[in-house]
PDB file of C-alpha atoms and ligand atoms in Angstrom:
ATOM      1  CA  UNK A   1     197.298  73.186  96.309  1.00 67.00           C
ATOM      2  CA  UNK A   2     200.285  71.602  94.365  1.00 76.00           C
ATOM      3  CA  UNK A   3     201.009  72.084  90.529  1.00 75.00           C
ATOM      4  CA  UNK A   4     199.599  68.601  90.261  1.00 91.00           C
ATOM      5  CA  UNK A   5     196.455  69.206  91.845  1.00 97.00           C
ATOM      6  CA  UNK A   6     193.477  68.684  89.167  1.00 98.00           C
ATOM      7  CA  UNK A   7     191.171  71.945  89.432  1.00 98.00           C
ATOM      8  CA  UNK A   8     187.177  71.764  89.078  1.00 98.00           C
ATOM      9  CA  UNK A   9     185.675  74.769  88.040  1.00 98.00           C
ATOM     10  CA  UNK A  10     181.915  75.090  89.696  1.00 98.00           C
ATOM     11  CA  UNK A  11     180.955  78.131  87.847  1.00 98.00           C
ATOM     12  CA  UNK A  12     178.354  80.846  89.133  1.00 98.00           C
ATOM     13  CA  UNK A  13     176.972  78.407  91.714  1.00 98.00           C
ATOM     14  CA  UNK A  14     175.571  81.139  93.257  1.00 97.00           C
ATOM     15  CA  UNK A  15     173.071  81.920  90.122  1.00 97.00           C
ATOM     16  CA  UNK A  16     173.268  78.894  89.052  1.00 97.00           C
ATOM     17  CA  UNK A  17     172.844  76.527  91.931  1.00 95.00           C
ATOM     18  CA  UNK A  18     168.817  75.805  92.454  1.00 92.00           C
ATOM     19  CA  UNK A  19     168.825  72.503  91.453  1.00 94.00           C
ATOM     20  CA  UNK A  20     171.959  71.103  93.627  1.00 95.00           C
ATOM     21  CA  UNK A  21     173.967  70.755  90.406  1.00 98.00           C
ATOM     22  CA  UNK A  22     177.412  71.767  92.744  1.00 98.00           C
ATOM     23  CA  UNK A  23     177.132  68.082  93.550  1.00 98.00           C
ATOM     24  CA  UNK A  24     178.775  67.281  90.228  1.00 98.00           C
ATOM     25  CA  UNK A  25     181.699  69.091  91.255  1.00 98.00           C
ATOM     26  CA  UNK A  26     181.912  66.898  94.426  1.00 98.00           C
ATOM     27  CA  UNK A  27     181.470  63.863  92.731  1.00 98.00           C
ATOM     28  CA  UNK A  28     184.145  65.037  90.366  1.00 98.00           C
ATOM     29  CA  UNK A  29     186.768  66.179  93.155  1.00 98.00           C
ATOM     30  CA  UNK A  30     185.616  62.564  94.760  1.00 98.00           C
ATOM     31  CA  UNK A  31     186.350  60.125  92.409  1.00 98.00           C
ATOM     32  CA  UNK A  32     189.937  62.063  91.615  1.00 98.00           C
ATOM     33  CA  UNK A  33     191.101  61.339  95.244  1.00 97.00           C
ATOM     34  CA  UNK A  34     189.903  58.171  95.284  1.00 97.00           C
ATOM     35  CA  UNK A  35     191.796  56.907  92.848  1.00 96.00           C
ATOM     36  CA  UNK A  36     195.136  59.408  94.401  1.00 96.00           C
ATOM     37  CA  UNK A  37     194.825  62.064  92.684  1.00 97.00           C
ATOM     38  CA  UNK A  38     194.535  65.982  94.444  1.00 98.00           C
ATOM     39  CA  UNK A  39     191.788  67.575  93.288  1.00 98.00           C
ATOM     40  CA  UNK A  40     189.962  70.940  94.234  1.00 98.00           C
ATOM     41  CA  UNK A  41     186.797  72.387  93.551  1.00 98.00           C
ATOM     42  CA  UNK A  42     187.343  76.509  92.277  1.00 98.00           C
ATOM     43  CA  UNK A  43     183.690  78.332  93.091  1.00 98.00           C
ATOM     44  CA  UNK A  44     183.722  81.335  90.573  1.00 98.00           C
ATOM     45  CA  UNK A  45     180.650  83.202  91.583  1.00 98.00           C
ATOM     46  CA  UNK A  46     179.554  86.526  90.087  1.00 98.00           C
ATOM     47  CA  UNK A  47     182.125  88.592  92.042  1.00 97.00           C
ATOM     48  CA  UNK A  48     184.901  86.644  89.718  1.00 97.00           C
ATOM     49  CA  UNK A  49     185.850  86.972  86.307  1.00 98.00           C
ATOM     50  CA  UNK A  50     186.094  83.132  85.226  1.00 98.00           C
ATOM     51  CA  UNK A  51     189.880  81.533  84.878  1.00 98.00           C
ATOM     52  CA  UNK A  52     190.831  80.055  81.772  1.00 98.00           C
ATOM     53  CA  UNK A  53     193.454  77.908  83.279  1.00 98.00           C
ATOM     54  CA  UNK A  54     191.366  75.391  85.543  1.00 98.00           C
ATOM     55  CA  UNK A  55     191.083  71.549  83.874  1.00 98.00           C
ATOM     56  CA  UNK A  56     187.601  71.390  84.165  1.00 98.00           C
ATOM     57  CA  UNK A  57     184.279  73.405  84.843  1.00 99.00           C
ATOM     58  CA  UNK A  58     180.853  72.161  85.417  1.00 98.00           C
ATOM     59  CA  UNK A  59     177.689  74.380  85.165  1.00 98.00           C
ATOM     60  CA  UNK A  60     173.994  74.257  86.933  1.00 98.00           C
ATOM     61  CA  UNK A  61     170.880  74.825  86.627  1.00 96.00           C
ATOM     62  CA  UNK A  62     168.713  78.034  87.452  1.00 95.00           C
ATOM     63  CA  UNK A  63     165.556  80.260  86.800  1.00 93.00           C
ATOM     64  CA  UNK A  64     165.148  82.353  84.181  1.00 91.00           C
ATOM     65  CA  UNK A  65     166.027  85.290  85.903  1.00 91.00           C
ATOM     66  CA  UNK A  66     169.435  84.314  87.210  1.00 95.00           C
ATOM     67  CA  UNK A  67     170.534  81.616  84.288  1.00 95.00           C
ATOM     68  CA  UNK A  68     170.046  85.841  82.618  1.00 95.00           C
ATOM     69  CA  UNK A  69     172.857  87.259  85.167  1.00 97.00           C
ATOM     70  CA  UNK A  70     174.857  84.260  84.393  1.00 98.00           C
ATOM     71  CA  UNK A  71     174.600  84.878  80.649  1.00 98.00           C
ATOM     72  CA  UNK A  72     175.775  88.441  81.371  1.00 98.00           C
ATOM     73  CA  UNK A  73     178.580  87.763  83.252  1.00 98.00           C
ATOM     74  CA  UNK A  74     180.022  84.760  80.788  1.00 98.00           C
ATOM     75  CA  UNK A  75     179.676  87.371  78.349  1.00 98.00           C
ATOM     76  CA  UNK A  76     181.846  89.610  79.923  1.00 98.00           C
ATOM     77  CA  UNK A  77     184.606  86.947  81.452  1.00 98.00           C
ATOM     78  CA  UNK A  78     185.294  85.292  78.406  1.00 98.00           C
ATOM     79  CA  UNK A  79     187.717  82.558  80.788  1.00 98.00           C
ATOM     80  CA  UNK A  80     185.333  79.372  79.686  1.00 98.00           C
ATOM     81  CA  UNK A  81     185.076  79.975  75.970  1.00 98.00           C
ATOM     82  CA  UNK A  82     189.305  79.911  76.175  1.00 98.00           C
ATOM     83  CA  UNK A  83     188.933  77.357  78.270  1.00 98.00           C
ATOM     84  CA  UNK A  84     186.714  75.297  76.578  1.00 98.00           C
ATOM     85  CA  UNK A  85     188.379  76.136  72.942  1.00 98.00           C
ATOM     86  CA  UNK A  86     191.833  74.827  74.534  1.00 97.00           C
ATOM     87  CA  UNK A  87     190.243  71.615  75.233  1.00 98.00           C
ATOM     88  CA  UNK A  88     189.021  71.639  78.987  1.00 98.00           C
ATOM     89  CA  UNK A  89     185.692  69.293  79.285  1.00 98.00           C
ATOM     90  CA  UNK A  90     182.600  71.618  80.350  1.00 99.00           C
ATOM     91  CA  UNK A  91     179.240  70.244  81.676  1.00 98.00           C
ATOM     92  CA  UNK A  92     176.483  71.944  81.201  1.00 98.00           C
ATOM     93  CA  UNK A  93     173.148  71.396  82.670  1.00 98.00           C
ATOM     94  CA  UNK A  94     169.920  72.389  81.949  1.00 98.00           C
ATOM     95  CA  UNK A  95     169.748  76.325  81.938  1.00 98.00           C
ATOM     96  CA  UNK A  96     173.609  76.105  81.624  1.00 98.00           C
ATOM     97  CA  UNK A  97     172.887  74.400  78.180  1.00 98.00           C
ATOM     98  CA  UNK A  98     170.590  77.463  77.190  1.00 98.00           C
ATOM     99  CA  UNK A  99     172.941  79.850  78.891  1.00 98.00           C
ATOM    100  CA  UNK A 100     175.989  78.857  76.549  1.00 98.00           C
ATOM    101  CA  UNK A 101     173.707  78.594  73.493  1.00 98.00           C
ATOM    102  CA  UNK A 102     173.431  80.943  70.799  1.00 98.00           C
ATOM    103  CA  UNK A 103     170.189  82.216  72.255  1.00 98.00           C
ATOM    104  CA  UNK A 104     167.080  81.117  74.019  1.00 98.00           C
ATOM    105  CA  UNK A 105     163.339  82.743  75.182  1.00 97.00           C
ATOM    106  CA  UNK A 106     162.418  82.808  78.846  1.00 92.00           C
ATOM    107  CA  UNK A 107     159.005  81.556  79.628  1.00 87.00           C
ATOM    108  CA  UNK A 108     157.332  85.189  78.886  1.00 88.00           C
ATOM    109  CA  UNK A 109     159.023  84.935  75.716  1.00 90.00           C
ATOM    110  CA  UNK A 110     161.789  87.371  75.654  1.00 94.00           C
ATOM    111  CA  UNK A 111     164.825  86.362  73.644  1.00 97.00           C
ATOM    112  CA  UNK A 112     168.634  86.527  75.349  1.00 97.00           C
ATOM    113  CA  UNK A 113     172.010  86.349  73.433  1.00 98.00           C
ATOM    114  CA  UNK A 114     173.264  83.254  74.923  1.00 98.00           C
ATOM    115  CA  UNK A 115     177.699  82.746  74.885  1.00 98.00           C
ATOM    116  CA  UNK A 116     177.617  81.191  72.016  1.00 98.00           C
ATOM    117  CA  UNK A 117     179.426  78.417  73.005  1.00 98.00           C
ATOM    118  CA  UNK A 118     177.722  75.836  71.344  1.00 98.00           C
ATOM    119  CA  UNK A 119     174.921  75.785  68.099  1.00 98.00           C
ATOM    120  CA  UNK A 120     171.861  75.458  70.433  1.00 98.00           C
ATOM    121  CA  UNK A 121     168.512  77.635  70.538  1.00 98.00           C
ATOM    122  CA  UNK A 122     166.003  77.682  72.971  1.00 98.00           C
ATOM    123  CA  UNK A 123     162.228  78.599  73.287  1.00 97.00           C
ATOM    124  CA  UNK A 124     159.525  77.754  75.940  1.00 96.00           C
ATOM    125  CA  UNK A 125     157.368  74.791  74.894  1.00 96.00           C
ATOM    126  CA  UNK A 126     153.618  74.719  76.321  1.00 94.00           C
ATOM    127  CA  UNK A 127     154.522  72.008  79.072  1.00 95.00           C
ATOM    128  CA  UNK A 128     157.071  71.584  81.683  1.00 96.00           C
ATOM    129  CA  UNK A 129     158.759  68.831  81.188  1.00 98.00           C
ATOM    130  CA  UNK A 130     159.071  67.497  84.587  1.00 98.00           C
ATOM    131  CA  UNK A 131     160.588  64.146  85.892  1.00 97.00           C
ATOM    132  CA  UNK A 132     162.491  60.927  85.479  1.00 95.00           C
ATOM    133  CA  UNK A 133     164.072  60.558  82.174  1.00 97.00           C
ATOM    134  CA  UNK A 134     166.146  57.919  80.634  1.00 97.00           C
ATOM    135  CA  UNK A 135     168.516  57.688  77.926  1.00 98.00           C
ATOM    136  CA  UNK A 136     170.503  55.945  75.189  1.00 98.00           C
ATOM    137  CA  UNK A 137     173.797  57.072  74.986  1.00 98.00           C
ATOM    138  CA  UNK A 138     175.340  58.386  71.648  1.00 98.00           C
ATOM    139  CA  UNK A 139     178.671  59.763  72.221  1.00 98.00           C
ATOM    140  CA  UNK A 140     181.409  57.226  71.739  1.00 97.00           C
ATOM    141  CA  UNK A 141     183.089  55.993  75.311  1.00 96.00           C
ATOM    142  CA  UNK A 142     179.681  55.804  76.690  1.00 97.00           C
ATOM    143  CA  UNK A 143     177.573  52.332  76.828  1.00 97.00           C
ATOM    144  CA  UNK A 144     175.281  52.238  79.909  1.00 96.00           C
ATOM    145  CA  UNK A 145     171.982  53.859  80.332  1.00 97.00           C
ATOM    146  CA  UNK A 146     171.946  57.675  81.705  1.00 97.00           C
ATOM    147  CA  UNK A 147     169.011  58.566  84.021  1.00 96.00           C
ATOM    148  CA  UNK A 148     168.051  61.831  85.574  1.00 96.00           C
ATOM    149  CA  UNK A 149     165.337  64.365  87.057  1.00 97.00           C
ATOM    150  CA  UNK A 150     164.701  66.928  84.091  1.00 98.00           C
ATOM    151  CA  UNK A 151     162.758  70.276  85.263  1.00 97.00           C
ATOM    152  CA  UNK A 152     162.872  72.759  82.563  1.00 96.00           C
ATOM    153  CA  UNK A 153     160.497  74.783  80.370  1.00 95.00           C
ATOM    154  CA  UNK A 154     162.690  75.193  77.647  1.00 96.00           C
ATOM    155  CA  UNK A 155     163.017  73.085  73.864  1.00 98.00           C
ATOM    156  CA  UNK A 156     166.484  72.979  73.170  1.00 98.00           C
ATOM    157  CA  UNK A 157     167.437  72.459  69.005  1.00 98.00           C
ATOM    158  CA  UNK A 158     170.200  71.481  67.893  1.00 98.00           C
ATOM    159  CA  UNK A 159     172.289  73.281  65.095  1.00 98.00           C
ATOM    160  CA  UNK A 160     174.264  71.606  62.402  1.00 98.00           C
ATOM    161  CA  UNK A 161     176.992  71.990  64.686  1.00 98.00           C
ATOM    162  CA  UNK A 162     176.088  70.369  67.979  1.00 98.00           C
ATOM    163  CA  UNK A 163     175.245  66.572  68.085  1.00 98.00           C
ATOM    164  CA  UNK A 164     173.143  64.878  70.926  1.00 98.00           C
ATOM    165  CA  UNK A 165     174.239  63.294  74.089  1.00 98.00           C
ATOM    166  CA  UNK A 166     171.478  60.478  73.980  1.00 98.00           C
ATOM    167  CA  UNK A 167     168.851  59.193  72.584  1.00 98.00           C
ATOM    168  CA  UNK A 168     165.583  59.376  75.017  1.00 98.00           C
ATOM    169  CA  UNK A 169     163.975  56.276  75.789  1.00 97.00           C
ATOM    170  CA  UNK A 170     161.597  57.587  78.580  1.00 97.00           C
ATOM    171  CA  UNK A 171     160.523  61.306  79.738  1.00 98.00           C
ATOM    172  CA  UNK A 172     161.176  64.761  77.739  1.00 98.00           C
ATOM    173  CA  UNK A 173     164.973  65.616  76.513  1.00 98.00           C
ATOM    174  CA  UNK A 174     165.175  68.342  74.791  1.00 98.00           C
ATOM    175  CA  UNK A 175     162.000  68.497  74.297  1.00 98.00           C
ATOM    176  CA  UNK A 176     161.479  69.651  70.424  1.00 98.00           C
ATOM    177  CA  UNK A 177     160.423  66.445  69.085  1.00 97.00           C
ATOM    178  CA  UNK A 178     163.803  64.765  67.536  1.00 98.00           C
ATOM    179  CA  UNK A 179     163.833  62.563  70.529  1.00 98.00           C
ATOM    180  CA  UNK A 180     167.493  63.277  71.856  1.00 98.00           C
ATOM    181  CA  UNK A 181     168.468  64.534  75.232  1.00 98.00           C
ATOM    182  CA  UNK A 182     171.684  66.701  75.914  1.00 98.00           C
ATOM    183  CA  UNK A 183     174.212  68.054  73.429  1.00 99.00           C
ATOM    184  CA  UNK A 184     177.776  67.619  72.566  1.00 98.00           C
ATOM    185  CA  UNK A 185     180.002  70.087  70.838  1.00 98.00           C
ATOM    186  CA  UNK A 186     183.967  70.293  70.910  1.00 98.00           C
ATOM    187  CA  UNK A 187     184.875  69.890  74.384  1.00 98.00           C
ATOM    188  CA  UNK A 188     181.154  71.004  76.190  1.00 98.00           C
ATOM    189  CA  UNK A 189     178.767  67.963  76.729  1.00 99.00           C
ATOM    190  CA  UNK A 190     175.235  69.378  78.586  1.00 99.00           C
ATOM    191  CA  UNK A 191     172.495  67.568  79.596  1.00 98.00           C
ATOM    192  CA  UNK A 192     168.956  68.573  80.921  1.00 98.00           C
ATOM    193  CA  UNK A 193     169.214  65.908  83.845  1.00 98.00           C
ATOM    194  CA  UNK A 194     169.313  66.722  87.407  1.00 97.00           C
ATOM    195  CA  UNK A 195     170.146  64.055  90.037  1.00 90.00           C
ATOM    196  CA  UNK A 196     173.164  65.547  90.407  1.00 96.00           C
ATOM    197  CA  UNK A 197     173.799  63.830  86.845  1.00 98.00           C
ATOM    198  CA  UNK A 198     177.372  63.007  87.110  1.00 97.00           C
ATOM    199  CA  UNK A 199     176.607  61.041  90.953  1.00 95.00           C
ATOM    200  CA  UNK A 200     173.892  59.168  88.686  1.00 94.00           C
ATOM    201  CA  UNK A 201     176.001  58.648  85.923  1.00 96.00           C
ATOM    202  CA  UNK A 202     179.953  57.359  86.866  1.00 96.00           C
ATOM    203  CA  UNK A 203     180.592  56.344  83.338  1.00 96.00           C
ATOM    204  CA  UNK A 204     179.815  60.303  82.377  1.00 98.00           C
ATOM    205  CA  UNK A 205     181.839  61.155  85.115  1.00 98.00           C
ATOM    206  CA  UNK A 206     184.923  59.142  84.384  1.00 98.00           C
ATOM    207  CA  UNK A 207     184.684  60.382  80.336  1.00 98.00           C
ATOM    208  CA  UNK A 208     184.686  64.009  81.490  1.00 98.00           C
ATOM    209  CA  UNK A 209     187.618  63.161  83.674  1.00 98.00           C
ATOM    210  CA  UNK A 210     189.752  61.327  81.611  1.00 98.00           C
ATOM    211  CA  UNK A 211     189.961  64.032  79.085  1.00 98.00           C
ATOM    212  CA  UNK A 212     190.637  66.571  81.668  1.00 98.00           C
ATOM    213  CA  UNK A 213     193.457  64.430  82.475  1.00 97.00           C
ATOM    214  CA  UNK A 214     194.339  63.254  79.357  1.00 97.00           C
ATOM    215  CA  UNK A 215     194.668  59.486  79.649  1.00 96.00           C
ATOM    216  CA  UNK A 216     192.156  56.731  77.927  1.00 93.00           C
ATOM    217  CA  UNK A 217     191.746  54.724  80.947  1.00 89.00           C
ATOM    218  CA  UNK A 218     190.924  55.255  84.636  1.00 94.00           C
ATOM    219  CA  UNK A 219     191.318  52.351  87.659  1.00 92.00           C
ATOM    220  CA  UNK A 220     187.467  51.177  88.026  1.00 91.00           C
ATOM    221  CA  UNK A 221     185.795  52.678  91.246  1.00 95.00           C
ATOM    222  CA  UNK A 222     183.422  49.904  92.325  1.00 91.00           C
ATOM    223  CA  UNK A 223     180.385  51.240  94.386  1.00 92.00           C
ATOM    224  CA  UNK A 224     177.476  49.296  95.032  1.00 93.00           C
ATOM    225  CA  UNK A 225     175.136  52.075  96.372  1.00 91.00           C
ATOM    226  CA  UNK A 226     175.656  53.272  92.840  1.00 90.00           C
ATOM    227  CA  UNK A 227     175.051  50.870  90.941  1.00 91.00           C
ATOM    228  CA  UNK A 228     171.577  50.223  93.005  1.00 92.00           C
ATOM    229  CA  UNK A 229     170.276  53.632  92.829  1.00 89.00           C
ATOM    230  CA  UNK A 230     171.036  52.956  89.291  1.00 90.00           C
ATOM    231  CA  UNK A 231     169.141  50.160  88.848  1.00 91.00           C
ATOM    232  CA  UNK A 232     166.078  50.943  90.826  1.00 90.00           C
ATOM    233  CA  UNK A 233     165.874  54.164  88.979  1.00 86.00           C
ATOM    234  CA  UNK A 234     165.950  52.025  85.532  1.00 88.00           C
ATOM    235  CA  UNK A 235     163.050  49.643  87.159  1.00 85.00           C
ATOM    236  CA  UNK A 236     161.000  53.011  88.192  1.00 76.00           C
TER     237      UNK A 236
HETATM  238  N1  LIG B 301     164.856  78.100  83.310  1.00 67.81           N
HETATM  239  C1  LIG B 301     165.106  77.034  82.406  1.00 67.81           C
HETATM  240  C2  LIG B 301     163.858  76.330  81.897  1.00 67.81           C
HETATM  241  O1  LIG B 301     162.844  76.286  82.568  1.00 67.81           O
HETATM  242  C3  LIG B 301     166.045  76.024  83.013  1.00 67.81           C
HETATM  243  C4  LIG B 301     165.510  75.279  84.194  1.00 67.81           C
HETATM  244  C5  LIG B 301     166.544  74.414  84.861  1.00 67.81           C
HETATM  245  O2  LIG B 301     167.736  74.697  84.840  1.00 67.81           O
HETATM  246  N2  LIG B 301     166.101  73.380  85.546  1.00 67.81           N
HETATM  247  O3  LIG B 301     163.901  75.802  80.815  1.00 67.81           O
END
């Protein structure tokens, strides 16, 4: 690994890797050296305290019970709140939104400290929200549709300091009636969708990346299998 090399932190993928959300890290790491860049994916699992100097970290889902050990161990580690307050991009999904919340309620109701990260709270809502969801996107740089697989008990509100992602336009979201899906706050953008979201989503993944590298454009990365998945999952 070089000085140059662009590091992707996949945080606590062992806790918080049920839903296959490491594949964001991939796609990530993937569409750096495609377009020459080195790039390396840095698995901090719960073994690690979490580095503050990587360029960007990406988050999973999980159950309850280990999106709790995850909360734990953020809290001790502090490396992604530095991180994140310097400026490095941080995706969060699903439980990973709850996780760096202020605080949220697992399904038998129990209420965690969450990091604290960003001005989210989080309590069970009578129905799973389960399956495809489509959105509107709100935050500026972003103009085509986001899709996903969302799987989560939890209603995520939003705080007068976090804004939304995206506006939903089919499925769940955050799921406490205001319609939006995801969150955005400072340098942390989460999202409830699955897929992975960023192998769904280039446009998401090329925002995240261009401010971890600092530059307002990136070379286009034309891919047709893409662009189809994206499509039939729009026609769905
Ligand atoms: N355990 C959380 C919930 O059900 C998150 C699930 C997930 O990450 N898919 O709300």
């Amino acid at each position: 690994m070089s000085e140059s090399t662009v590091r992707i932190g996949l945080v606590l993928p062992d806790v918080m890797g049920t839903y296959g959300d490491g594949g964001n890290a991939l796609v990530l790491r993937q569409r750096l050296r495609l377009r020459g860049y080195d790039a390396e994916v840095v698995e901090i699992t719960l073994g690690d305290p979490v580095p503050d100097s990587l360029d960007i970290y990406t988050l999973g889902g999980a159950e309850d019970s280990a999106q709790r050990l995850a909360t734990r161990h953020l809290q001790r580690y502090p490396g992604l709140q530095q991180a994140a307050a310097k400026g490095a991009p941080v995706l969060a999904i699903c439980a990973a939104i709850q996780v760096l919340g202020q605080w949220y309620e697992t399904s038998s109701g129990e209420r965690v400290d969450g990091v604290g990260m960003i001005d989210v709270t989080t309590s069970p809502q009578p129905k799973r929200a389960i399956g495809e969801v489509t959105t509107a996107p709100m935050l500026t740089g972003l103009t085509a549709a986001l899709t996903g697989f969302e799987n989560h008990r939890g209603g995520t509100k939003l705080g007068g300091d976090a804004t939304g992602l995206a506006k939903v336009t089919r499925g769940i979201g955050n799921g406490v009636g205001d319609g939006l899906e995801g969150v955005v706050q400072g340098s942390v953008i989460g999202t409830y969708m699955h897929g992975p979201a960023l192998a769904r989503n280039p446009e998401l993944a090329d925002l995240l990346l261009s401010r971890a590298l600092g530059v307002t454009e990136l070379a286009p990365l034309p891919m047709p299998e893409v662009e189809q998945l994206r499509r039939e999952r729009l026609r769905a």
